[in-house]
Amino acid sequence: MNRRSKNLLERTLAVFVVLTIGVHSCSVRPAAAQSKQPFPRKPIKVVVYMKAGGLIDVTSRKFVEIASKYDEATFVVENKPGAGGIVAMNSVLNQPADGHTLFAVTKSNIAKFVSSGCDSAVESFHWLALLMRDPECIITNKLSDTPDFKSLVANAKSLPGQQNWLGPATGGLDHIFALKTWNALGVDAKWIPHDNGGQAVAALLGQQGVAYVGNPRETLGKTELQIAAVSAAERLPQFPNAPTLRELGVAGLHQENMWRGFAIKGGTPTPIIEWYKQIIDQVTSDPDWRNYWESGGIEVVHWQGDRFRDVVRKDREEFRTYLSELKIISSADEKRGFNFSSGVGLTATMVAFSLICVVFSMIYASIRDVPIGEGLIPSFIVALAVLFWMQTSTFPSEGSDIGAKSLPRIYAMSIFVLVGFVLLGRRAKPTSERYARFSSAFPSVVGSLLLYPLVASNLGFYLATAIFLVVVMKSLRVTNWKVTCFMVGGWLLIAYGFFYRLLFVQLPLGKLWES
Amino acid sequence: MELFDLLFDGFTLILGWQPLMIVVMGVTFGIFVGAMPGLSPSMGVALLVPFTYSMDPMTAIILLAAVYLAADYGGSITAVTINAPGTPAAAVTAFDGFPLTQQGKPGVGLGVSLIASTVGGTIGTILLICFSGPLAKLALSFHPAEYFAIAIFGLTSVGSVGGNHWAKAILMAVFGLLLNTIGIDPISGVTRFSFGITELYDGFLLIPVLIGLFAVSEVLTQIQKGQLDKVEIDTSRSRWPSIREYLSLSPTIISSSVIGTIIGVFPGAGATIASFVSYDVSKRFSRTPERFGKGAPQGVAAAEAANSSSVGGALVPLLTLGIPGSASTAVLIGALMVHDVVPGPQLFQSNSDLIYGLFASLLVANLVLLILGIFGSRVWIRICSVPKPFLYPLVLSVAFVGSFAVRNSLFDVFTCFGFGILGWYLRRHRYPVVPIVLGMVLGSIVETNFRKAVLMEGYTVFIERPMCLTILLVSIGSVLVPILVSKRKRITS
């Protein structure tokens, strides 16, 4: 590159850096200015742990819609799915306790916290408001041989352990309710989990099971389904024909429900908590809000602070008990073998993995008389299969289910056999062009690629992208820097306007600027 | 006749400037969302839900359905032009679509995908209108054993997508199946192979893996080889296929549309599986199967027709049973609930104008898609003319945004780039990458339905259920028969 284009490159890079810093500066206000302004000082983020369309998502959006009648504050619903709520929880706890981030939470999250070993996180939140309670119920198919509760129980007693009860995930709220019901009735049945409630309902409509555990509003619009029993103190006004478990002689199960509410990071200042109390009071008293939920049999409440916290703690203890019984979590005195997730375990795993890769590569290369690099692929896959096989020894054994370990072991065994075929198979004829040469740009492009996300997390997407694009284009011997500026600037504008502003993709702003 | 009367009434409701504008807006937005890797149709639908609060239910559902329909097509644009599928289903379109671009014929790829999408979407809608009741009953009758059998049939298409070395192809498919076991086991609730990493509780997400294995690995391969010359767009003949070429593809388009609609009806099956299965079926029945994977228009047509027709299929359980057939229809249910509309069989009686207005709007949306696609393709073709030293870095940055957008996580970006480097290395050593995608797409369906079926009725269920047994035998036959035929040919020759 000649001196002139080198100067132009440096100037171009400098312009982009200055511009990008300017953009960041506009979006980050000085702390002093922020602290003097009343709450809220910026849009309030409502973090929802499910994808859009789920009931907690609908709840949050409905709340935002009705809250706008009572306050000018801007609420933005942000969907952060992943790990049953752990990703959303971590996202909320990573924000400052300034009241601008709410966590839309359900009872299912508590189950997930317990099963993932994060149950101590319950104490990191201020439990702001429990907004509604959706009673658990047992739903049957009118056209089946067990259309009502009485026939359901009689069938369960005549076929112990044979009945299929349908619902969402194993270890979730609905499964726990089913377990409690079986215990109360003195029967045994099988829980058949599905990806979501909709699929389980479809299975019930197809008579693949005798009962579905869910909420009353899930029968709306489905004429073949009926509520065999509902967990409530009294019959629901919206479903007057649905008997309660108490009426049917089942004691102790009249308050099983799915609740939904909001939590906020612990340590949020009291005036902000009071602000939320007021607006939540207004929303929960709003006729639109109440009618919307009560028409589906949902009880609208507003339980705050300590009362909500006590509910959460009680649920946490209950989940600890039942999830241990289901062997989803190990009890205190049960050992599950080597801990692959601990610091030592992870290090040992990485070392073992690397050793297997190296040794197998060498064996492969010597048998097939090829470079060691070619042996890396089958050895990587074999090492992974060995590692996964070893970890399956820590999984609990199941009863009637073939278990979490079976198919991974079958896949691992298949890999060993298939690698054998590859190892002993016909060799491709060596040619002078068997492997294409590396261009000089390749190492710098790969290096830039690996650094790109790291730089983006610290300096922000826009600055990192500007640097990345210029560096990679330079590696590819681009000399027309006007076109480069145009391309880079145009892409940054599209990313900002389309992804960030229009589609609300929260492109990273960079830890350096956020702090 | 009553059906026609109701449909006619539906058309009268939407043939005004306002509803038509809504359809055009929805289709336009849907195409953009679908084209962007990382932005799924369900995300596009979800983003517009808040904007529909002030609309009446009819307008709201028309808008959201148009987005859903168009986004499924949109994914094929980036699949064909830069080998970065905008949606998982578009990955199958990329098998033949991108090679066409590499051969200087992006117009053929884009043209075939557009027509196949439009026709497929229309056929899917017609089947929805005429047969929603029987299709819903078919969906309900499917046992987990049958889902398992269909997934096994889908896996047999590894032969279609795996290239010449069968052991390497199957090894890659099993590798994909193994990767798919990472995360929380849906049956027992046990967390598997996450090594304490929170983001791995859900396993590797499909979209970052797709973008990495397809787009990033392709860019790295081209850069490594130093192949940065501009692709010459073939302008010696018409940029688009001729009418005759389209007509020659009509059997493929029609059969794939039917397959796509039927598979789309089953909750949890979806457009991706529909695309894989119809691609495999088309290849098996094609007179020139050797062209598949190297730029066969038939491959593009099969994938896109199935992809778009599955939209109509997914609406069947939504409208007739109130059950979401896909992630996008789950959002639609939420949107309907916000408008106090409860989907289910009673909707056909109580809100027939809403239902038939929706049907009419889907037919109109397909026409709008065709018109916008014809004009838009001139722009998309220009992308292929961008010099590679500019295009490739931009593709890598698009990959960043696309993989980040799935759940706003840098972990997915690392996943994307990691799989990109892995994909490059695999291709360098002549291992096919597509079977990995096949394994990851079908892995959870295979495992969960196998275990559910065994849990419900024991191991003998796979033999006792006639449909399951038939599908399994067809799957085994589809693998063994070509092997036996080719061995016999070798012996006789």
PDB file of N, CA and C in Angstrom, chain B residues 15 56 75 81 95 129 178 244 316 341:
ATOM      1  N   LEU B  15     -61.098  -6.146   0.165  1.00  0.00           N
ATOM      2  CA  LEU B  15     -60.776  -5.425  -1.069  1.00  0.00           C
ATOM      3  C   LEU B  15     -61.142  -3.955  -0.952  1.00  0.00           C
ATOM      4  N   ASP B  56     -58.754  -3.117  14.784  1.00  0.00           N
ATOM      5  CA  ASP B  56     -59.797  -4.106  15.022  1.00  0.00           C
ATOM      6  C   ASP B  56     -59.207  -5.495  14.772  1.00  0.00           C
ATOM      7  N   GLY B  75     -36.714 -15.586   3.865  1.00  0.00           N
ATOM      8  CA  GLY B  75     -35.511 -16.322   4.226  1.00  0.00           C
ATOM      9  C   GLY B  75     -34.751 -16.855   3.029  1.00  0.00           C
ATOM     10  N   THR B  81     -28.634 -15.641  -2.288  1.00  0.00           N
ATOM     11  CA  THR B  81     -27.639 -14.641  -2.697  1.00  0.00           C
ATOM     12  C   THR B  81     -26.323 -14.755  -1.941  1.00  0.00           C
ATOM     13  N   PHE B  95     -29.186 -25.096  -0.483  1.00  0.00           N
ATOM     14  CA  PHE B  95     -28.431 -26.227  -1.036  1.00  0.00           C
ATOM     15  C   PHE B  95     -28.219 -26.050  -2.539  1.00  0.00           C
ATOM     16  N   ILE B 129     -58.397 -23.824   3.401  1.00  0.00           N
ATOM     17  CA  ILE B 129     -59.805 -23.419   3.271  1.00  0.00           C
ATOM     18  C   ILE B 129     -60.692 -24.646   3.090  1.00  0.00           C
ATOM     19  N   LEU B 178     -25.908 -35.833  18.255  1.00  0.00           N
ATOM     20  CA  LEU B 178     -25.259 -35.774  19.563  1.00  0.00           C
ATOM     21  C   LEU B 178     -25.260 -34.342  20.105  1.00  0.00           C
ATOM     22  N   ARG B 244     -41.580 -21.782 -19.729  1.00  0.00           N
ATOM     23  CA  ARG B 244     -41.448 -23.228 -19.982  1.00  0.00           C
ATOM     24  C   ARG B 244     -40.709 -23.907 -18.819  1.00  0.00           C
ATOM     25  N   VAL B 316     -53.972 -24.528  10.369  1.00  0.00           N
ATOM     26  CA  VAL B 316     -55.084 -25.476  10.571  1.00  0.00           C
ATOM     27  C   VAL B 316     -55.330 -25.734  12.054  1.00  0.00           C
ATOM     28  N   VAL B 341     -60.310 -12.548  21.034  1.00  0.00           N
ATOM     29  CA  VAL B 341     -60.785 -13.561  20.087  1.00  0.00           C
ATOM     30  C   VAL B 341     -60.186 -14.894  20.516  1.00  0.00           C
TER      31      VAL B 341
END
